[in-house]
mmCIF file of C-alpha atoms in Angstrom:
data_model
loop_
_atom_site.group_PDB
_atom_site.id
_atom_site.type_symbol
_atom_site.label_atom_id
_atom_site.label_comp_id
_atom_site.label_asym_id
_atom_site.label_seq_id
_atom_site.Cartn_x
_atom_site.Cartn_y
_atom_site.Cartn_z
ATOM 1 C CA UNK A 65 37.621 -40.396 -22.797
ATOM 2 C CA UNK A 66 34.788 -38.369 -21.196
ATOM 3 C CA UNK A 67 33.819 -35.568 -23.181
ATOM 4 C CA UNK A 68 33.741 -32.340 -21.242
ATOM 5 C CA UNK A 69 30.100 -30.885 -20.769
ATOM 6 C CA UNK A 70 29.589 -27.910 -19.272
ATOM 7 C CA UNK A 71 25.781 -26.354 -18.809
ATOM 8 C CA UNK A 72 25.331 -23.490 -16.459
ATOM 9 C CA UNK A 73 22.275 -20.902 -15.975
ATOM 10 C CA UNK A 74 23.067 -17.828 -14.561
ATOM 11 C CA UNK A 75 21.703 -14.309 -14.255
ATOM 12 C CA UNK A 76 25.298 -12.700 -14.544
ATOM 13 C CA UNK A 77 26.567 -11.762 -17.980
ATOM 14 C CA UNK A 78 29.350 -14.403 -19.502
ATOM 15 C CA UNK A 79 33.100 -13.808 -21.789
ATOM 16 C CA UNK A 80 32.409 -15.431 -25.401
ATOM 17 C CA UNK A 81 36.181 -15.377 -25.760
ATOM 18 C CA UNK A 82 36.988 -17.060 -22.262
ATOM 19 C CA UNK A 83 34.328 -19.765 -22.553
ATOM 20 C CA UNK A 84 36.036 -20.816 -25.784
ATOM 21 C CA UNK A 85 38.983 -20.906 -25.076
ATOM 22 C CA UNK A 86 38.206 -22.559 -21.493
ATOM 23 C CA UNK A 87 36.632 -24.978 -23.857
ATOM 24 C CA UNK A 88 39.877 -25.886 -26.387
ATOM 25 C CA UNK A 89 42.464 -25.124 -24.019
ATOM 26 C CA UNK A 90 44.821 -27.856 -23.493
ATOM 27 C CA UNK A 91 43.142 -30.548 -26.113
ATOM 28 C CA UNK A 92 45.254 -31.081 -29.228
ATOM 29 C CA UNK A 93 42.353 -33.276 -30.429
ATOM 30 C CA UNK A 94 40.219 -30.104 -31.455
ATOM 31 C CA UNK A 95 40.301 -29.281 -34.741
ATOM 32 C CA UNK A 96 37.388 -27.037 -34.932
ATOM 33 C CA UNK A 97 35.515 -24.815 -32.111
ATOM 34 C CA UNK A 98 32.151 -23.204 -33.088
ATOM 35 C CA UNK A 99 30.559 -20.841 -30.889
ATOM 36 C CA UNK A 100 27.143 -19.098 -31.262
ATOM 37 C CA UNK A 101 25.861 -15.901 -29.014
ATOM 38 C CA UNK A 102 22.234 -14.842 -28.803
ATOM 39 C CA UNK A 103 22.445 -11.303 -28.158
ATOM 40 C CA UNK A 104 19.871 -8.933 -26.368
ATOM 41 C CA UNK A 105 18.653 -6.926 -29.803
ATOM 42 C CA UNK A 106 17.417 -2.867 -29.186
ATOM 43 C CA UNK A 107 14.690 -3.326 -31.391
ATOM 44 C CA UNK A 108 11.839 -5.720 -32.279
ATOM 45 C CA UNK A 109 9.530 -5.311 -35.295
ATOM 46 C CA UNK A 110 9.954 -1.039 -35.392
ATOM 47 C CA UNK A 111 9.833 -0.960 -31.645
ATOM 48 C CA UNK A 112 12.795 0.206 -29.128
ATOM 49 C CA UNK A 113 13.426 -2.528 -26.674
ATOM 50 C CA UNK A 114 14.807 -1.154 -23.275
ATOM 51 C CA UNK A 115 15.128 -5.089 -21.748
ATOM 52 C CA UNK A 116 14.072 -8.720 -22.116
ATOM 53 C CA UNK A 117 13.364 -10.686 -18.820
ATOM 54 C CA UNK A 118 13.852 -14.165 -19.274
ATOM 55 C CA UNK A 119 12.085 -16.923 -16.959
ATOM 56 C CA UNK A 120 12.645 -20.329 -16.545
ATOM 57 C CA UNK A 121 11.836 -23.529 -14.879
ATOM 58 C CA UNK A 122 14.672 -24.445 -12.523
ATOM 59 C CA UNK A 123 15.585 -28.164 -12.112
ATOM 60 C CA UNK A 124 13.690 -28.925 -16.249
ATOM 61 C CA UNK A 125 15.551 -26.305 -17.963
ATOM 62 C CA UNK A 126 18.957 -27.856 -16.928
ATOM 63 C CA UNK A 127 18.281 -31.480 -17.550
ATOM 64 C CA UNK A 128 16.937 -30.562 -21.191
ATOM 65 C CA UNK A 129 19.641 -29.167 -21.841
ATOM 66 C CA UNK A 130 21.632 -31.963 -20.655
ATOM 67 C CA UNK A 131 19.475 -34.394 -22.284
ATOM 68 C CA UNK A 132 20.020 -32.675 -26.051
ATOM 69 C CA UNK A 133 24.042 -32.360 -25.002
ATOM 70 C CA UNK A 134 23.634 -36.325 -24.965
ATOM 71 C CA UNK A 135 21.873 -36.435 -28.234
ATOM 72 C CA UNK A 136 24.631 -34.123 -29.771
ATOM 73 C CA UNK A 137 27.188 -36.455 -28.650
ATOM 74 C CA UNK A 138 25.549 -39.702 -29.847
ATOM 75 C CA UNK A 139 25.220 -38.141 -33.236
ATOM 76 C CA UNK A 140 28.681 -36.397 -33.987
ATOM 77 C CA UNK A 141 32.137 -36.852 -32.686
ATOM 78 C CA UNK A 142 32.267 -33.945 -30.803
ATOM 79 C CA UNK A 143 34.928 -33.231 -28.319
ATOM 80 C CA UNK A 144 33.257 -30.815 -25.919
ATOM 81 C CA UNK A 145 30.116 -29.209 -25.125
ATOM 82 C CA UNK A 146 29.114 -25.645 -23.252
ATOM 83 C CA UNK A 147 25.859 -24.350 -23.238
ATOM 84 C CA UNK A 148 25.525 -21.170 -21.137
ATOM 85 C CA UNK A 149 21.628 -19.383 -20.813
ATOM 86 C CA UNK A 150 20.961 -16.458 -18.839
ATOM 87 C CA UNK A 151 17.842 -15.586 -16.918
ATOM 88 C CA UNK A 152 16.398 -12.454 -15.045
ATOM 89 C CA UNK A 153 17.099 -8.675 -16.876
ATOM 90 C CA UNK A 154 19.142 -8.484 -20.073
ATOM 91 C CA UNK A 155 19.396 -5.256 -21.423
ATOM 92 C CA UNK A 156 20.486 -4.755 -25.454
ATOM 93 C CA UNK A 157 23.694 -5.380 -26.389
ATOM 94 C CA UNK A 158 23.807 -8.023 -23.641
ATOM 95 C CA UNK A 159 24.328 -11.701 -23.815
ATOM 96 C CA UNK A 160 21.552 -14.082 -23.343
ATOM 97 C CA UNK A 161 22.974 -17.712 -24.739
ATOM 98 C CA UNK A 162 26.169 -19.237 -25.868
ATOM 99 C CA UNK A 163 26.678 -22.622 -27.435
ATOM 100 C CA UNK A 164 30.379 -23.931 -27.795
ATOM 101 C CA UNK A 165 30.509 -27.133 -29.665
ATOM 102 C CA UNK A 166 34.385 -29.010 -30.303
ATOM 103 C CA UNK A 167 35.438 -31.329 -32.256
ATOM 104 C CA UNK A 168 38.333 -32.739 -34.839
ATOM 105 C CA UNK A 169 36.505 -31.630 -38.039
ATOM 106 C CA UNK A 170 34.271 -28.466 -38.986
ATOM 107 C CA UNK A 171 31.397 -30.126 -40.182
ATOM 108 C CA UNK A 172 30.364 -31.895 -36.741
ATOM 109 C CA UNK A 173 31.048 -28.492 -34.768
ATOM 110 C CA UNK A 174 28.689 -26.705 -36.855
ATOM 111 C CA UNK A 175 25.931 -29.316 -37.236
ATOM 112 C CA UNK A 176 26.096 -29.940 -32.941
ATOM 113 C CA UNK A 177 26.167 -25.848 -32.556
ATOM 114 C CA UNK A 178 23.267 -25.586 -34.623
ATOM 115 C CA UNK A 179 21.372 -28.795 -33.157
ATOM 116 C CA UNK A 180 21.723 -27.391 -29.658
ATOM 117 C CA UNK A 181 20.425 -23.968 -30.690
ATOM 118 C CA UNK A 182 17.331 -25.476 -32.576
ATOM 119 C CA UNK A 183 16.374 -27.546 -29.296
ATOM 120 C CA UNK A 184 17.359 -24.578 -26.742
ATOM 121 C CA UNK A 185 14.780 -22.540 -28.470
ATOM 122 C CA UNK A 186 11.932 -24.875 -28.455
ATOM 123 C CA UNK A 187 12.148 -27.394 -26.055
ATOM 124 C CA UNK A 188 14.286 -25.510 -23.188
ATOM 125 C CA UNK A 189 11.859 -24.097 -20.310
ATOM 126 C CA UNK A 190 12.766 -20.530 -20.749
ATOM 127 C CA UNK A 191 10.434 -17.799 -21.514
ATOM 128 C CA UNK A 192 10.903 -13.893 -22.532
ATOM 129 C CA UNK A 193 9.089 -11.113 -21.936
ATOM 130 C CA UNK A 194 9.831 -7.898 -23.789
ATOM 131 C CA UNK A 195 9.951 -4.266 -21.982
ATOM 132 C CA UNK A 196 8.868 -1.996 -25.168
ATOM 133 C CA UNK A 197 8.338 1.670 -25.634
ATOM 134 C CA UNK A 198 4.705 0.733 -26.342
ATOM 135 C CA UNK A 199 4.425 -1.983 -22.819
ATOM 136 C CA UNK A 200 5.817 -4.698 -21.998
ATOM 137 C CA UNK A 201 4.691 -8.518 -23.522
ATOM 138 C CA UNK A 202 5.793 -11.827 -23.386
ATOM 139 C CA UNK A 203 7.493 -13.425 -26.628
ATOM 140 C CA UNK A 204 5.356 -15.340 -28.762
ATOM 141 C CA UNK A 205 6.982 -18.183 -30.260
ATOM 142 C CA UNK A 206 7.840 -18.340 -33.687
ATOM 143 C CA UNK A 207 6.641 -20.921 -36.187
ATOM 144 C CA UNK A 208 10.088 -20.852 -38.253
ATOM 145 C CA UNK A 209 11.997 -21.875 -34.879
ATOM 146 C CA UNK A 210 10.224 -25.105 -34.784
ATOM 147 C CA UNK A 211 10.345 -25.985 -38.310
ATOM 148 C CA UNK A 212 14.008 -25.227 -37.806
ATOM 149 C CA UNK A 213 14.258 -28.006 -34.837
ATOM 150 C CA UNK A 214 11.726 -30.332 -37.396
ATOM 151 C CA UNK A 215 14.929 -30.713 -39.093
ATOM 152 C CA UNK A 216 16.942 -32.620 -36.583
ATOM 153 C CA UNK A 217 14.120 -35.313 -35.991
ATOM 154 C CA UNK A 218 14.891 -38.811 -37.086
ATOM 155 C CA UNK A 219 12.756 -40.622 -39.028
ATOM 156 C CA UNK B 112 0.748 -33.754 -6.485
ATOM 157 C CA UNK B 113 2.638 -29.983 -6.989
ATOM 158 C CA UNK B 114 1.593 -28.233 -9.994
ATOM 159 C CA UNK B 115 3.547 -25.117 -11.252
ATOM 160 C CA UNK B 116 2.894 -22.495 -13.710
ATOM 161 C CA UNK B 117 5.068 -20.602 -16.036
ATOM 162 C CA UNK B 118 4.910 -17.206 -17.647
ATOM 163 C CA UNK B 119 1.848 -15.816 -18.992
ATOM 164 C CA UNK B 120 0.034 -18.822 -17.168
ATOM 165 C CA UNK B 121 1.316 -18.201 -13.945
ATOM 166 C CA UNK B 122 0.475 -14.111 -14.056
ATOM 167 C CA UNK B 123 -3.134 -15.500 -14.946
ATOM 168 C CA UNK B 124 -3.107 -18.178 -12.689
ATOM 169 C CA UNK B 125 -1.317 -15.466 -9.859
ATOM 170 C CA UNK B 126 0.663 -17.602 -8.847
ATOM 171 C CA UNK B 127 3.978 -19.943 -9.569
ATOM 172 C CA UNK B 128 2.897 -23.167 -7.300
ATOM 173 C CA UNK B 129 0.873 -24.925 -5.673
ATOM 174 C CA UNK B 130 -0.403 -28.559 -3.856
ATOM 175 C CA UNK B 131 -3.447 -29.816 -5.615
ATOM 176 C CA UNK B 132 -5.354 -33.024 -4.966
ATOM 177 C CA UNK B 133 -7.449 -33.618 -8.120
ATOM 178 C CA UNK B 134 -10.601 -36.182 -7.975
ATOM 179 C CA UNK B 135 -9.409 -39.942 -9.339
ATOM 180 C CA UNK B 136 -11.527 -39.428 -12.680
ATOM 181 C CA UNK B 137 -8.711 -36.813 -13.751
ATOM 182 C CA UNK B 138 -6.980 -39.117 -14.790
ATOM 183 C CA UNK B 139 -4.809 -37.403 -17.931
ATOM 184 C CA UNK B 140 -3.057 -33.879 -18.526
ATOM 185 C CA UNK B 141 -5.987 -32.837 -20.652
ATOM 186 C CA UNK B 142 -8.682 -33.471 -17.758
ATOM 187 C CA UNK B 143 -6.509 -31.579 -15.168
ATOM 188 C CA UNK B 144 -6.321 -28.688 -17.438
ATOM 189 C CA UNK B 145 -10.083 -29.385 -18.116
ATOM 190 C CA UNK B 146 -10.335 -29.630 -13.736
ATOM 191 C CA UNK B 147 -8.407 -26.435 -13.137
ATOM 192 C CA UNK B 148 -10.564 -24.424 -15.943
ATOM 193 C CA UNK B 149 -13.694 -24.926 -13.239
ATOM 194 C CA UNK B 150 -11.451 -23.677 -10.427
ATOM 195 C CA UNK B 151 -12.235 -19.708 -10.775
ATOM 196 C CA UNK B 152 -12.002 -17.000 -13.764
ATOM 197 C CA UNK B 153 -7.951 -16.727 -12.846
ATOM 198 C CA UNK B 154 -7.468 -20.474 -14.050
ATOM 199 C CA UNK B 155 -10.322 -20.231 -16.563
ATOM 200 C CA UNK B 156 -8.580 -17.260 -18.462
ATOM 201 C CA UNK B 157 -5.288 -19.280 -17.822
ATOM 202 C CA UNK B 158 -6.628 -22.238 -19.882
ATOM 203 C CA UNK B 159 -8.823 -20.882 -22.436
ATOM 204 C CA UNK B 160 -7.322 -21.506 -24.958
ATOM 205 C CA UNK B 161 -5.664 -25.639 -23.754
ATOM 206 C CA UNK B 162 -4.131 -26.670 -27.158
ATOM 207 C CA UNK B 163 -1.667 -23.766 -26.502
ATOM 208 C CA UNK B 164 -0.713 -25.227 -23.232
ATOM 209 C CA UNK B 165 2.709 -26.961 -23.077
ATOM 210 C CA UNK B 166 3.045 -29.261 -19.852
ATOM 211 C CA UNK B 167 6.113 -31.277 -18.320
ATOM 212 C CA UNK B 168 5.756 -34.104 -15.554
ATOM 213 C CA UNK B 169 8.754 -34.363 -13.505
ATOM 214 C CA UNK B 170 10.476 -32.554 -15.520
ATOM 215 C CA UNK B 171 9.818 -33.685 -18.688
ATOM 216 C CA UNK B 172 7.923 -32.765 -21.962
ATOM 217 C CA UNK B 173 4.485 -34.398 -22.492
ATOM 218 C CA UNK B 174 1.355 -34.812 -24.522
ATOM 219 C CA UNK B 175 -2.071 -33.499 -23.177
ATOM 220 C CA UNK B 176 -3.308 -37.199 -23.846
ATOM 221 C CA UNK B 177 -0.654 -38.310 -20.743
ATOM 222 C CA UNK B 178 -1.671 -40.130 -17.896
ATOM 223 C CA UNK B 179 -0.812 -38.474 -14.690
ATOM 224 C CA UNK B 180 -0.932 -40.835 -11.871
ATOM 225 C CA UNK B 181 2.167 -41.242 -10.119
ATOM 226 C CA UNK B 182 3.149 -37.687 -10.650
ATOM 227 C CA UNK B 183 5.206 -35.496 -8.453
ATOM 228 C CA UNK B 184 5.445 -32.357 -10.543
ATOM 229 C CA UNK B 185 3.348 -31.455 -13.266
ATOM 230 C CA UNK B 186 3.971 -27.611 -14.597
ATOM 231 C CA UNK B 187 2.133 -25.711 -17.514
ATOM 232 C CA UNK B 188 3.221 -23.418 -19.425
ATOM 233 C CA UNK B 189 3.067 -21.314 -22.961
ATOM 234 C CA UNK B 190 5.608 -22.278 -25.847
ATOM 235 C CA UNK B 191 8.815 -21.653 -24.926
ATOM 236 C CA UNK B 192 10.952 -18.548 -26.445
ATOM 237 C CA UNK B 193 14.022 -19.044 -24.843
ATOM 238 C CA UNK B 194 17.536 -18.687 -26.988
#
């Protein structure tokens, strides 16, 4: 059975709700669907945020993706895969990423969600620069994101 | 070859792309960033500081201590914050 994989960038906002359930619907073999949603915040460090641009590398950030979807599979029995990122404008309150990981049991939904986030955030082409009352900067990354990913390497 | 930049490099750089033809003795990722550095004050503020540099050929992740011939596409860029 081919597991059903579904990556898409997009600069239009995405339904949580209807991406899960387009996910589970119809497959008695799930078990266990967890989802996770980056969300646009409207504040960073004491500092109103009025928008986050993301940027990415067209052609790269898709086959990473698709590459770590692979990896997910060969390591749990998961039973579908969507990973949705947004580029261009997001204002707060908006969505920027969902992962959807499915499978029989909790445990390898969880682990798969949170093995696709680690990756997205530090080996996915996609940068974000911040629109602040004070300017407007790019991201720097964080330290704790790739200890977080240091995690999933094998040994 | 086509080299790209992203983010923060490509604002210094000023712009996203373009079609370079390095000298043979550039032979590795580091020497090409090493190459551009001498190309103006655009791709010398770009690269100052090169261990901060991330870089992809074709499309994929590499170390600065990668050989480049045979390369299509090589892009720099800063870490990446997407998620």
């Amino acid at each position: 059975m081919t597991v059903p994989v579904t990556i898409r960038l997009q600069e239009a906002d995405f339904d949580v709700a209807r991406e899960v359930a387009a996910l589970s619907r119809g497959n008695t073999d799930i078990g266990a669907v967890v989802s996770f949603s980056g969300i646009c915040r409207g504040e960073e460090g004491g500092d109103a945020i009025a928008a986050l641009t993301l940027e990415h590398y067209p052609g790269m950030a898709e086959a990473e993706i698709a590459r770590h979807a692979e990896e997910a599979l060969a390591r749990w029995p998961l039973t579908g895969i969507t990973v949705i990122h947004r580029f261009g404008r997001i204002v707060p309150g908006e969505n920027i990423v969902l992962v959807v990981t499915a499978s029989s049991h909790r445990e390898a939904a969880f682990q798969g969600a949170e093995f696709l986030m680690d990756y997205l955030k530090t080996r996915a082409p996609f940068w974000k620069r911040e629109e602040g009352t004070s300017g407007s900067g790019w991201v720097d990354a964080h330290d704790r994101d790739d200890s977080a990913a240091a995690r999933w390497a094998k040994s | 070859m086509k080299v790209l930049y992203f983010a923060w490099v490509r604002e210094r750089v000023g712009k996203a792309e373009e079609a370079l033809d390095p000298p043979a003795a550039v032979a590795t990722v580091a020497d090409l960033i090493a190459w551009l550095s001498q190309r103006g004050d655009e791709y010398a503020h770009a690269f100052e500081k090169p261990k901060v540099i991330r870089a992809a050929i074709d499309r994929m992740h590499v170390k600065q201590d990668t050989m480049i011939a045979g390369a299509h596409e090589i892009a720099f860029f800063p870490p990446m914050t997407g998620g």
